[in-house]
Coordinates of N, CA, C and O and ligand atoms in Angstrom, one line a residue:
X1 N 18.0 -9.2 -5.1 CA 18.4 -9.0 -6.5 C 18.3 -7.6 -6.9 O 17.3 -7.0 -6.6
X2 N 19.4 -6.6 -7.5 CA 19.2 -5.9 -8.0 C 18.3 -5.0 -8.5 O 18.3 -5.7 -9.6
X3 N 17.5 -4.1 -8.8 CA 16.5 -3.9 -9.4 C 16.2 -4.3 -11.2 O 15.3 -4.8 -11.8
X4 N 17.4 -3.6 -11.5 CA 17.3 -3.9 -13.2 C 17.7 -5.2 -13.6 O 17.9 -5.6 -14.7
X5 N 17.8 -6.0 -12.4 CA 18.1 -8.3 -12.9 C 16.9 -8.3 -12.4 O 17.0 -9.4 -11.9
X6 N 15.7 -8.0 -12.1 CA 14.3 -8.6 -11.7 C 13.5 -9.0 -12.9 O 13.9 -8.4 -13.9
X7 N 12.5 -9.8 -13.2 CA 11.7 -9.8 -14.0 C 10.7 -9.2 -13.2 O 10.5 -9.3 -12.0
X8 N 9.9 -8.4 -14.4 CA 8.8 -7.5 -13.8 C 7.7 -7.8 -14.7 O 7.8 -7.3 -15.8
X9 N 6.5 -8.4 -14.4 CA 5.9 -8.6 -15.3 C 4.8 -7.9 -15.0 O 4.1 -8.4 -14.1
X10 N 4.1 -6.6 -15.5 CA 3.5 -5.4 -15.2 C 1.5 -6.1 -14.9 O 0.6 -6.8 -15.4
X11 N 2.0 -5.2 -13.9 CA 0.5 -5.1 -12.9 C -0.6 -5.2 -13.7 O -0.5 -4.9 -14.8
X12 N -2.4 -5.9 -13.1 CA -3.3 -5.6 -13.9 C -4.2 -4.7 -13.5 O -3.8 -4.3 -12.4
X13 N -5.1 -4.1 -13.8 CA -6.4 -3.0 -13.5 C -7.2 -3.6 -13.2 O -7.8 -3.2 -12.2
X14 N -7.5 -4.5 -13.6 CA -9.0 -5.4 -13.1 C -8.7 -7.2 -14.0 O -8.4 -7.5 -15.1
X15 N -9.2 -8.0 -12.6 CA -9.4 -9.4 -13.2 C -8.2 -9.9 -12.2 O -7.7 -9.2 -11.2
X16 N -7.9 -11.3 -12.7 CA -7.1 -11.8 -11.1 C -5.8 -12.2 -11.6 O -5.3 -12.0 -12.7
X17 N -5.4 -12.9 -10.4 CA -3.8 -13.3 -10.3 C -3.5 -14.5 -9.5 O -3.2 -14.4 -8.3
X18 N -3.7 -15.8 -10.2 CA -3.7 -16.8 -9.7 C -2.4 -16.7 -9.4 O -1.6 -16.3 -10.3
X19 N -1.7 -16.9 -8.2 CA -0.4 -17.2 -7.5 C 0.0 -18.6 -7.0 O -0.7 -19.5 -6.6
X20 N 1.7 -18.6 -7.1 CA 1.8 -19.7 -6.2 C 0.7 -21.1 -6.5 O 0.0 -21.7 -5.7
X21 N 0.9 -21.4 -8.2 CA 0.5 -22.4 -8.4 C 1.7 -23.2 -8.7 O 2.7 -22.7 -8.9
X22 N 1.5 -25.0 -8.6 CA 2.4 -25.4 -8.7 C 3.1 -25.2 -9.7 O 2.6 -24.8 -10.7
X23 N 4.7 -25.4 -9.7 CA 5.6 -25.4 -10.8 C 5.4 -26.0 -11.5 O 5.5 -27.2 -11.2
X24 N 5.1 -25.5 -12.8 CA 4.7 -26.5 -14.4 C 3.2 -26.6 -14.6 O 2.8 -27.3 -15.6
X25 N 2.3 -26.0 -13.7 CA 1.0 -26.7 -13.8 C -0.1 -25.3 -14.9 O -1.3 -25.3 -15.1
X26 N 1.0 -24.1 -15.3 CA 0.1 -23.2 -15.5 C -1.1 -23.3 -16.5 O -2.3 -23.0 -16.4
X27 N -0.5 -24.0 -17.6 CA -0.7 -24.5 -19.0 C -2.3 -25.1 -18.5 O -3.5 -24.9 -18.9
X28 N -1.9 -25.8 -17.7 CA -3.7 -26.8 -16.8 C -4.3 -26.0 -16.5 O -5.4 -25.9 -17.1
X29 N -4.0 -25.3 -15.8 CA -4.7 -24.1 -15.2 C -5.8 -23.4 -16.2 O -7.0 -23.5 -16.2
X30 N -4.9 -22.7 -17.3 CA -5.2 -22.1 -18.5 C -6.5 -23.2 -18.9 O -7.7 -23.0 -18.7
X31 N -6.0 -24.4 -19.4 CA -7.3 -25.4 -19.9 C -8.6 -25.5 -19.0 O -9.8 -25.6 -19.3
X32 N -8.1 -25.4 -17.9 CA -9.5 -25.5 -16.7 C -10.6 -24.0 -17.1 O -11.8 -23.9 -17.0
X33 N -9.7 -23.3 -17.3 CA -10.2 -22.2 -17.6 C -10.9 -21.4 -19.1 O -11.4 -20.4 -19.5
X34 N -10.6 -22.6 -19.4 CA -11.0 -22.6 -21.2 C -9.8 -21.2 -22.1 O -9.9 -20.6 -23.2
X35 N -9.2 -21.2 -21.5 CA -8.7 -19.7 -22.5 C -7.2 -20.3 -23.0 O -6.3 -20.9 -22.4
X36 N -7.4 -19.8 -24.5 CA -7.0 -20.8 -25.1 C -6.0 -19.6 -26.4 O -5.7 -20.1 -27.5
X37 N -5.9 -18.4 -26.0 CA -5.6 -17.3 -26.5 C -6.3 -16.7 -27.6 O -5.8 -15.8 -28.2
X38 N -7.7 -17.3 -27.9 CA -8.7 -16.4 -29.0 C -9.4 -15.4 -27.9 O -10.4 -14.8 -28.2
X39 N -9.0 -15.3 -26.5 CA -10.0 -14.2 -26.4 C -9.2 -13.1 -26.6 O -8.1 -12.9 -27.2
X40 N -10.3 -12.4 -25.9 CA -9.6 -10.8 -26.3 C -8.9 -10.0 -25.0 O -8.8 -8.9 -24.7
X41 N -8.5 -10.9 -24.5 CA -8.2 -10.4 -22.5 C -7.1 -10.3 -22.6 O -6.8 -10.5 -23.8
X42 N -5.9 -9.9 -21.9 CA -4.6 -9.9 -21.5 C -4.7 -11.2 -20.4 O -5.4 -11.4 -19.4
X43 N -3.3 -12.2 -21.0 CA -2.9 -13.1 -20.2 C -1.5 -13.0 -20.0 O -0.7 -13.1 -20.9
X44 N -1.1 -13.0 -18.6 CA 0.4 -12.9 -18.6 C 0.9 -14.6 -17.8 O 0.3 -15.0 -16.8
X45 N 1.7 -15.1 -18.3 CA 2.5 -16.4 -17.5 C 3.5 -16.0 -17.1 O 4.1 -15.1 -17.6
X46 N 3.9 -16.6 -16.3 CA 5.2 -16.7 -15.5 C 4.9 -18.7 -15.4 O 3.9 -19.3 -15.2
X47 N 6.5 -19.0 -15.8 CA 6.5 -20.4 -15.7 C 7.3 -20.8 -14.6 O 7.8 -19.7 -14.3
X48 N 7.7 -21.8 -13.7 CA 8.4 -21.9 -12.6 C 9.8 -20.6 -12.1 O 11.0 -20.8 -12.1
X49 N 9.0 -19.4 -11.8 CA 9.7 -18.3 -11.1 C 10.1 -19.0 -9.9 O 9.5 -19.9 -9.3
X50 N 11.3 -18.2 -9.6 CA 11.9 -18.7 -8.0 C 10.5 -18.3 -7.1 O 9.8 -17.4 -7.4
X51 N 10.1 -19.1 -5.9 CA 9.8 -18.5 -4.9 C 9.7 -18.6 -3.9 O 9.4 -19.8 -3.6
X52 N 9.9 -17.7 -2.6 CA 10.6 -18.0 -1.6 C 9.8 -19.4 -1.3 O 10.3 -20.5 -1.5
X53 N 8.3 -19.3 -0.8 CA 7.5 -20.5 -0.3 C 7.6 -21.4 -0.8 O 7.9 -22.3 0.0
X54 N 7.4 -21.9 -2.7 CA 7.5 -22.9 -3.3 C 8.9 -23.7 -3.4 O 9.0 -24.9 -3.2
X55 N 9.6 -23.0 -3.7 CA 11.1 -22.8 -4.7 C 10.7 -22.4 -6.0 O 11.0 -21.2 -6.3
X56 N 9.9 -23.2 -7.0 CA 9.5 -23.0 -8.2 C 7.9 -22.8 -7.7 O 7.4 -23.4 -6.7
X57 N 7.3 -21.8 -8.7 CA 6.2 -21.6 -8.8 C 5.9 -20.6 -10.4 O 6.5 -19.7 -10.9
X58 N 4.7 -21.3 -10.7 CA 4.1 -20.7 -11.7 C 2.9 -19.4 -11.0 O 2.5 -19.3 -9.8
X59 N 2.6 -18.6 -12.3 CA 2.1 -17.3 -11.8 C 0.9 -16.8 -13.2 O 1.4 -17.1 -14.3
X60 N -0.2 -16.4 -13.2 CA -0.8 -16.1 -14.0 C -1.6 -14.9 -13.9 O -2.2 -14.8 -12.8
X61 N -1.8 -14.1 -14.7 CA -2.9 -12.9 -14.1 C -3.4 -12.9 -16.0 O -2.9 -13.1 -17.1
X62 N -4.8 -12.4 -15.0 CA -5.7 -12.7 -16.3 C -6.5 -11.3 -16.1 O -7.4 -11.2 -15.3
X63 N -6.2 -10.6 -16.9 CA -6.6 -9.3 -17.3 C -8.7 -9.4 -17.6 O -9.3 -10.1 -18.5
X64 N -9.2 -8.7 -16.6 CA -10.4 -8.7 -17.1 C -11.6 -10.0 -16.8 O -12.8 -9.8 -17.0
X65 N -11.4 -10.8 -16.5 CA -11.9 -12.3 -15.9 C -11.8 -12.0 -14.2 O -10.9 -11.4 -13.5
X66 N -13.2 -12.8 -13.8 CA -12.9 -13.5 -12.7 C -13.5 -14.7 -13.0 O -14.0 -15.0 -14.1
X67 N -13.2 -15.7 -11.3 CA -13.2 -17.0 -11.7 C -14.8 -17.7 -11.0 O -15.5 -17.1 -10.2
X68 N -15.0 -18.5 -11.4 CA -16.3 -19.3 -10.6 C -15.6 -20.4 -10.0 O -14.5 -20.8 -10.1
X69 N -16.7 -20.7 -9.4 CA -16.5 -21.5 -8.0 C -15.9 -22.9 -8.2 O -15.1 -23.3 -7.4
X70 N -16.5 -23.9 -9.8 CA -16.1 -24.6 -9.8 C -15.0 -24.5 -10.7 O -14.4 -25.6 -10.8
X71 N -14.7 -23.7 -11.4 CA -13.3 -23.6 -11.7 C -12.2 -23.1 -10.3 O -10.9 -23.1 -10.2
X72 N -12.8 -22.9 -9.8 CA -11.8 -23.1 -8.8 C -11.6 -24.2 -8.0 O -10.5 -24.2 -7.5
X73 N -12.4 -25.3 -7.8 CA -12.8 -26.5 -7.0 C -11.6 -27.1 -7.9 O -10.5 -27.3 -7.5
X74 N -11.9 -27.3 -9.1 CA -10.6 -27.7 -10.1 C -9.3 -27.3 -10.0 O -8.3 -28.0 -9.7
X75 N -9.3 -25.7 -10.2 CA -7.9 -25.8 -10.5 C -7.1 -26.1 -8.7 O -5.9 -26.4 -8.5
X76 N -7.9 -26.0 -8.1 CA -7.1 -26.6 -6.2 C -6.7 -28.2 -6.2 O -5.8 -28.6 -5.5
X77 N -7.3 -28.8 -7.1 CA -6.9 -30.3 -6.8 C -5.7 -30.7 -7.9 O -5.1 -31.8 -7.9
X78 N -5.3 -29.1 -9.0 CA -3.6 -29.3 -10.2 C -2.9 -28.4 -8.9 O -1.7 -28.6 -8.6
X79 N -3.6 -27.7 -8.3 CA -2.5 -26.2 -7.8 C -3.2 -26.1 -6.4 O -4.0 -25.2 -6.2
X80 N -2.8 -27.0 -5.6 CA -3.3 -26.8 -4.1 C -2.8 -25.8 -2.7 O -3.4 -25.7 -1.7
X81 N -1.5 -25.1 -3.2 CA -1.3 -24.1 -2.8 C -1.7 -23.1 -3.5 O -1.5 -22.2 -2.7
X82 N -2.2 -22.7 -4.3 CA -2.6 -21.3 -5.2 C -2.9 -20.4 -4.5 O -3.4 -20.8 -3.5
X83 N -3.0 -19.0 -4.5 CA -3.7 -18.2 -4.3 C -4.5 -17.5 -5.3 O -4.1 -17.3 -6.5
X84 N -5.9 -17.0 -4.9 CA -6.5 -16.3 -6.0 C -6.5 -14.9 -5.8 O -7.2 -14.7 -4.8
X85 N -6.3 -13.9 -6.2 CA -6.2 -12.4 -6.0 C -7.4 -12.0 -7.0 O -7.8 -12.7 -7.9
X86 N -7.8 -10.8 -6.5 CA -8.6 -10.4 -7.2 C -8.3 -9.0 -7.0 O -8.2 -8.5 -5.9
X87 N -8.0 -8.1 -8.4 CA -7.8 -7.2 -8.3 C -9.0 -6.3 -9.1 O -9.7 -6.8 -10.0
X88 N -9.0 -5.1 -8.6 CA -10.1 -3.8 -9.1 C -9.1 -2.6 -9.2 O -8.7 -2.2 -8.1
X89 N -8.8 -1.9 -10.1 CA -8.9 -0.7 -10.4 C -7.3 -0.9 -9.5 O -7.2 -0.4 -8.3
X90 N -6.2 -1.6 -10.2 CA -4.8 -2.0 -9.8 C -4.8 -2.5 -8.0 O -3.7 -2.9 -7.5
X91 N -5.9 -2.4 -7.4 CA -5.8 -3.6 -5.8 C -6.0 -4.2 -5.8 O -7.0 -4.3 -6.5
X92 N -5.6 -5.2 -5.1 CA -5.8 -6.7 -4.5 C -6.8 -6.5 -3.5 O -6.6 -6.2 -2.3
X93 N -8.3 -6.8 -4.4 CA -9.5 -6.6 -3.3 C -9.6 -7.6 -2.2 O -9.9 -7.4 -1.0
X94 N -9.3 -8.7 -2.8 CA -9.6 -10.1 -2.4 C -8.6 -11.0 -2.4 O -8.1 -11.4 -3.4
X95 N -8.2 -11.5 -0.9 CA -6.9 -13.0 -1.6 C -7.2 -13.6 -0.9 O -7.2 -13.4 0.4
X96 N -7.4 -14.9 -1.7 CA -8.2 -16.4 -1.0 C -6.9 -17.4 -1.3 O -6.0 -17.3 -2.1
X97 N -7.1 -18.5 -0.3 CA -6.2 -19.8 -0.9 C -7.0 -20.6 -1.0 O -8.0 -20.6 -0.3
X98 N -6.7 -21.5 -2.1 CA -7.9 -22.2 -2.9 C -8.1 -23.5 -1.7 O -7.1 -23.6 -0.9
X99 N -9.2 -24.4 -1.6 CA -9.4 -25.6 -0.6 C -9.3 -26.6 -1.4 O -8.7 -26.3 -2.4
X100 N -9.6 -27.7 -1.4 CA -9.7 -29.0 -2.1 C -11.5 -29.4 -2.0 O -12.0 -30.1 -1.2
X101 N -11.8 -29.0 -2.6 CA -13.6 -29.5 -2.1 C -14.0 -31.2 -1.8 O -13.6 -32.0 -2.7
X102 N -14.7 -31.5 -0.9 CA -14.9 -33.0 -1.0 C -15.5 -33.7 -1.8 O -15.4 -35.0 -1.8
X103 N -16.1 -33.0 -2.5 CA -16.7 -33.6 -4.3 C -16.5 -32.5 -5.2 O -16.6 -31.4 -4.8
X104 N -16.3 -32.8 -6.3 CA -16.7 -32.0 -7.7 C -18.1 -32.5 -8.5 O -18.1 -33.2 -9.5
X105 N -19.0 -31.9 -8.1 CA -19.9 -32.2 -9.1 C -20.4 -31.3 -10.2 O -20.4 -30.1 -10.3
X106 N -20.7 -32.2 -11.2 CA -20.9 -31.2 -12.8 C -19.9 -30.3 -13.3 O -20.0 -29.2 -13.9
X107 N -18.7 -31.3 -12.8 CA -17.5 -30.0 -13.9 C -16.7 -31.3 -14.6 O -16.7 -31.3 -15.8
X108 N -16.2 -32.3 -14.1 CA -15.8 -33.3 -14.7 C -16.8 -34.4 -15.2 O -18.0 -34.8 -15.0
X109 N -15.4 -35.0 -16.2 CA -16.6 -35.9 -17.4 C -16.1 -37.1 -16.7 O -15.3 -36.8 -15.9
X110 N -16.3 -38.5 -16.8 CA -16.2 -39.6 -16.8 C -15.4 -40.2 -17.5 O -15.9 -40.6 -18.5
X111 N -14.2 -40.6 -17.5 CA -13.0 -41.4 -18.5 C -13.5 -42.3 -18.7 O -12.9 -42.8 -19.6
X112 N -14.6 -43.3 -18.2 CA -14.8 -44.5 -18.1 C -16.5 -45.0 -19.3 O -17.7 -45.2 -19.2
X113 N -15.8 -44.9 -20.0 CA -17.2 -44.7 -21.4 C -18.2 -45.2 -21.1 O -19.2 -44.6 -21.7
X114 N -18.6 -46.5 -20.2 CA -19.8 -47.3 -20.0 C -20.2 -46.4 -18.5 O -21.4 -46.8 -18.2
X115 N -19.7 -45.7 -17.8 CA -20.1 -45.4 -17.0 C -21.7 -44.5 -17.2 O -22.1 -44.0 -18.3
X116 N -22.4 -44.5 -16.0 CA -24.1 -44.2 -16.3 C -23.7 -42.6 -16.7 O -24.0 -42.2 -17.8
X117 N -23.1 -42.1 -16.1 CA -22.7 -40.7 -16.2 C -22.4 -40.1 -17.9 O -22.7 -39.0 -18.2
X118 N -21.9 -40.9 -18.6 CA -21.5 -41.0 -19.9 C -22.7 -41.3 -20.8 O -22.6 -41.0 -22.0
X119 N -24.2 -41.9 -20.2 CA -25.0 -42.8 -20.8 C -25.8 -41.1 -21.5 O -25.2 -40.0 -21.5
X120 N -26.8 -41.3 -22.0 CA -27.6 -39.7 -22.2 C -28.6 -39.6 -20.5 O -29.1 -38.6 -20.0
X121 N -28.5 -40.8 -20.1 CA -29.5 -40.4 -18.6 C -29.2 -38.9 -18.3 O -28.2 -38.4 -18.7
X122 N -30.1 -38.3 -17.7 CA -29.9 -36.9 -16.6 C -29.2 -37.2 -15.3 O -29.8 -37.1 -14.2
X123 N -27.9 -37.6 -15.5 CA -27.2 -38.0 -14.6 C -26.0 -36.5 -14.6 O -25.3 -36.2 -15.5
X124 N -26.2 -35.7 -12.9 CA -24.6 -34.9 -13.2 C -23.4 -35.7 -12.5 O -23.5 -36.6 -11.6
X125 N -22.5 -35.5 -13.0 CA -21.0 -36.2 -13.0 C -20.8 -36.0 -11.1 O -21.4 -35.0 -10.6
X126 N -20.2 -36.5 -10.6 CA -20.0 -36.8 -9.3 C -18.7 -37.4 -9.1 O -18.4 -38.4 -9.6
X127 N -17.6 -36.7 -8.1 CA -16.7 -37.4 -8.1 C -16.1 -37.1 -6.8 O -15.9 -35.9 -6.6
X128 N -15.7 -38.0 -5.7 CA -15.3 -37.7 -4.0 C -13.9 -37.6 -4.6 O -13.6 -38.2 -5.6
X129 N -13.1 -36.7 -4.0 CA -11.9 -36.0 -4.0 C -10.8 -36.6 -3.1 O -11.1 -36.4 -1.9
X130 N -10.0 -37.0 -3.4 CA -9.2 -38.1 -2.4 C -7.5 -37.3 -2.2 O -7.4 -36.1 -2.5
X131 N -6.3 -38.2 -1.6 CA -5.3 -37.6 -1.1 C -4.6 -37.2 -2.9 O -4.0 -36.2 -3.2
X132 N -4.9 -38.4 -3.9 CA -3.8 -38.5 -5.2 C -4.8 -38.5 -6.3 O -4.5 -39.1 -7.3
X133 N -6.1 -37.9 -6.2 CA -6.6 -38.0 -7.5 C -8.3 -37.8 -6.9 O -8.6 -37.4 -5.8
X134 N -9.3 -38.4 -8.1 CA -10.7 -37.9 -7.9 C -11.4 -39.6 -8.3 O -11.1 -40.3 -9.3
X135 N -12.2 -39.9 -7.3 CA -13.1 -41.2 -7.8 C -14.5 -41.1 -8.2 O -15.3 -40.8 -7.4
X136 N -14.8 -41.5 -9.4 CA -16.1 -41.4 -9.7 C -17.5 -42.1 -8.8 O -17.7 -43.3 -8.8
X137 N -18.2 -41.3 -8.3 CA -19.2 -42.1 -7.1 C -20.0 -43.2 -8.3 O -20.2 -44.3 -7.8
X138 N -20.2 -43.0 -9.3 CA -20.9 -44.3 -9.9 C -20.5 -45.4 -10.4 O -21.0 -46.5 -10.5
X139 N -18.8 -44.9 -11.1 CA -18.4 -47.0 -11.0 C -16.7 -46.4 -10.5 O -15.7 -46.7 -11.2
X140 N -16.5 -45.8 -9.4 CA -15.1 -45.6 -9.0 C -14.2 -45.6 -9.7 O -13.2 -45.7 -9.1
X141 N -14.2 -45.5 -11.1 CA -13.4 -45.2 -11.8 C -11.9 -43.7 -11.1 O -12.2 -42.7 -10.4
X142 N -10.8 -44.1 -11.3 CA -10.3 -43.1 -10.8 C -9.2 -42.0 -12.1 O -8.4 -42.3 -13.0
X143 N -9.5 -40.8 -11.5 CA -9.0 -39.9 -12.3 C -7.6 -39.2 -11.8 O -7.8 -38.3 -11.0
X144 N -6.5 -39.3 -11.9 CA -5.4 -38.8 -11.4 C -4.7 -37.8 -12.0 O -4.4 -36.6 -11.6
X145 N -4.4 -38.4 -13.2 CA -3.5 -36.9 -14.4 C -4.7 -36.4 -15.1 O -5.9 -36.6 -14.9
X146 N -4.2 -35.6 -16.1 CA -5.2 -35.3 -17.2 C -6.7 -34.8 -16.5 O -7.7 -35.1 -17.2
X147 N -6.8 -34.5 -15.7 CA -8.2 -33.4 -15.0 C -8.3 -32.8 -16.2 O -9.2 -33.3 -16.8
X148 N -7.6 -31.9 -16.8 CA -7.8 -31.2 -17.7 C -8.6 -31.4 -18.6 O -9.5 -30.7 -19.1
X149 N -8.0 -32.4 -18.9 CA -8.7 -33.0 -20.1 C -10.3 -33.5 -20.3 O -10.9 -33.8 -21.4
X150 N -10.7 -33.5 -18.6 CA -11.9 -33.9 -18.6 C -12.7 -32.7 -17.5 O -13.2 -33.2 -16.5
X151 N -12.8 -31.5 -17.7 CA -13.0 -30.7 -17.6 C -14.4 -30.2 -18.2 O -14.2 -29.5 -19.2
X152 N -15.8 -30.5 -17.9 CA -16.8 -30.3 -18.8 C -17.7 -28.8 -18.0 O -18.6 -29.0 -17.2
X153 N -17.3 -27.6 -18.3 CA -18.3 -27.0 -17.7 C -18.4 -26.3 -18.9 O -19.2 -25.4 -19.1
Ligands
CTP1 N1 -0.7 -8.0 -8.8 C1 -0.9 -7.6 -10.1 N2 -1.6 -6.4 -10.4 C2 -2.1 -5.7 -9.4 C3 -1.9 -6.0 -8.1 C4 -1.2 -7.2 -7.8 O1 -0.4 -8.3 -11.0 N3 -2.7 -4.6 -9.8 C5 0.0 -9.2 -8.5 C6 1.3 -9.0 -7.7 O2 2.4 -8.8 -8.6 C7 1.5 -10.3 -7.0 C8 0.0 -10.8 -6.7 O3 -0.8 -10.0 -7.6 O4 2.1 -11.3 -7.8 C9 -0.4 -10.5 -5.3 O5 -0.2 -9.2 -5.0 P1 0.1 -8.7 -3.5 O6 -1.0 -9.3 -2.6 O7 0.2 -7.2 -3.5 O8 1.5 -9.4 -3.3 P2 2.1 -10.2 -2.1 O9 1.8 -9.5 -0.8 O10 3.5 -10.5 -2.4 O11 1.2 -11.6 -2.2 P3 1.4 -12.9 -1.3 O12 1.5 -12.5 0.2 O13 0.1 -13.6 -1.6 O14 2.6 -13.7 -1.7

């Protein structure tokens, strides 16, 4: 493509660059992450850009943030191709591809209201990570869409 037909959406100084997340899923992403546009950070989106590996892929860099571990365990099971970049002082210090972990524990809530996990017990949330979604270890409840929504960290 030409230079002046490119979209250029300008570099960051510090904080990351989730890549090569699935197409459409950024918006999830964003909620996994709690940012919700009251902070004070620079957030840039890209919504299903061409790309060569994907076809469509979403794109995000988040000015000033890095990510923790279990936000990342999360956002791998919306965006399991992703990459996470980490940039310092305009480089890419760091670029990881996100894994699928074989549990999530203590970041998701329980959909299933009577579940122990839901009760006030000192119970943390527990859930085995499957091919199409997340099952709860204490009444197998299963979670497929809407992760987001149940997102408790
Ligand atoms: N990036 C950025 N700001 C920086 C450095 C990089 O926004 N200061 C973005 C780039 O625009 C790119 C992503 O971070 O979208 C990864 O950068 P880089 O590793 O340089 O690009 P590629 O080699 O194309 O990445 P990949 O091989 O993972 O596709």
């Amino acid at each position: 493509m030409s230079p002046d037909r490119e979209l250029r959406v300008s570099k960051i100084r510090n904080g990351t660059v989730i890549d090569h997340i699935t197409g459409g899923q950024s918006l999830n992403v964003l909620a996994i992450l709690g940012i919700d546009g009251s902070e004070e950070f620079s957030v840039s989106i890209g919504m299903n850009v061409p790309s060569d590996r994907l076809g469509h892929k979403d794109i995000l860099k988040v000015e000033g943030r890095e990510l923790s571990q279990s936000e990342v365990d999360v956002l791998s099971l919306i965006a399991p191709e992703a990459t996470i970049n980490i940039v310092r002082d305009y480089e890419v210090v760091e670029k990881n591809r996100v894994e699928p972990p074989a549990e999530v524990v203590g970041v998701l809530s329980c959909p299933n209201r009577n579940c122990i996990s839901n009760d006030d017990e000192p119970v943390e949330t527990r859930f085995t990570v499957m091919a199409d979604g997340v099952r709860c270890d204490y009444c197998s409840e299963i979670l497929r869409d809407r992760l987001a929504e149940h997102i408790d960290v």
